[in-house]
Each structure stands twice: as structure tokens, then as C-alpha cells.
C-alpha positions as CSV (number, residue, x, y, z in Angstrom):
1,X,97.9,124.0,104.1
2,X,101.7,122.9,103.3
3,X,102.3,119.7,102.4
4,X,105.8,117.7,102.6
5,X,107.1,114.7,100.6
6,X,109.3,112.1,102.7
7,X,111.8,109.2,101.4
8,X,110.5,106.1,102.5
9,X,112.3,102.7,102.6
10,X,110.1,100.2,101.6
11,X,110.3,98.7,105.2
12,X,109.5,101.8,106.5
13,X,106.4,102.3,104.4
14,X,105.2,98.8,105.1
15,X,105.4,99.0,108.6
16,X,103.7,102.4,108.5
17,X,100.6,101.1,106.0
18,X,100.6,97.6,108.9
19,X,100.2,100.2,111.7
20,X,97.6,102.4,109.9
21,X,95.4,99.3,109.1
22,X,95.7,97.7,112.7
23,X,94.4,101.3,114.2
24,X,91.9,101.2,111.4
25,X,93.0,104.7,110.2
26,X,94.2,105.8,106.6
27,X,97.8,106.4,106.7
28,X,98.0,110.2,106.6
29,X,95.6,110.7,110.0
30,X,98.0,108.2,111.3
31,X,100.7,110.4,110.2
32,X,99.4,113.6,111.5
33,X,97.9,112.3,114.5
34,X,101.6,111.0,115.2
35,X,103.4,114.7,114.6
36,X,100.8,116.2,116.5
37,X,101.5,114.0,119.5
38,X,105.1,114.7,119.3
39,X,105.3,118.0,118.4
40,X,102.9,118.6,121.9
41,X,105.6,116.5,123.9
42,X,108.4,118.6,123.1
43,X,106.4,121.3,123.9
44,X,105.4,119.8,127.3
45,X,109.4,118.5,128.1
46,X,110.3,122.2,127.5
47,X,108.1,123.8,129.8
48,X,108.7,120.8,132.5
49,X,112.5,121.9,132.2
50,X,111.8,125.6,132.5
51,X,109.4,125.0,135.6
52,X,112.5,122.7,136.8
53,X,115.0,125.7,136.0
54,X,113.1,128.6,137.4
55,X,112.3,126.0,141.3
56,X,115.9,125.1,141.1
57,X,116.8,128.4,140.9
58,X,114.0,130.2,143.0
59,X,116.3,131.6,145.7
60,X,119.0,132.7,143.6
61,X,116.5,134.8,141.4
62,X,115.1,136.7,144.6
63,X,118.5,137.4,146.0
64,X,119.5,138.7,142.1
65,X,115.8,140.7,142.2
């Protein structure tokens, strides 16, 4: 497994540790659980603009066929 090390403002960290302990979670499943989620919406907003592309662009790519 890789790890990473981030530079944290103390303001940062704090409000990171606050949001850990109100989800009653450490602060690393927070953390993961948080890249996971966005690393799956950037994967869901590309497709939604391909799907967006490809209806858009239906007719054009039948007449080009």
C-alpha cells in the first residue's frame, strides 16, 4: 500500500480531527472514505459528459459511419 504525507495548517488539521470525532471515526478512515468518494465523482462527471457528448452528437456520428 503507498502511503503520502500532506502539509497541514493547524486550522486545517483541527477542523479535520473536529470532523473525524463528530462522525465518530478515526481521522485516516475519514480521510480515505473522503478520497474515495471523490475520486468516484470524477469518475461518474466524466462518464455523464461522455454519455452527454456521444447523445449530443448521435446523428452526426451515423451520418460520419
Amino acid at each position: 500500500m503507498a502511503s503520502i504525507t500532506l502539509d497541514l495548517s493547524d486550522t486545517q488539521f483541527q477542523k479535520l480531527q473536529d470532523l473525524a470525532v463528530a462522525h465518530g471515526i478515526e481521522l485516516e478512515i475519514l480521510l480515505k472514505a473522503s478520497i474515495e468518494d471523490w475520486l468516484n465523482s470524477q469518475k461518474s462527471e466524466f462518464v455523464d459528459a461522455a454519455n452527454y457528448v456521444l447523445t449530443k452528437n448521435a446523428e452526426l456520428y451515423q451520418r460520419l459511419a
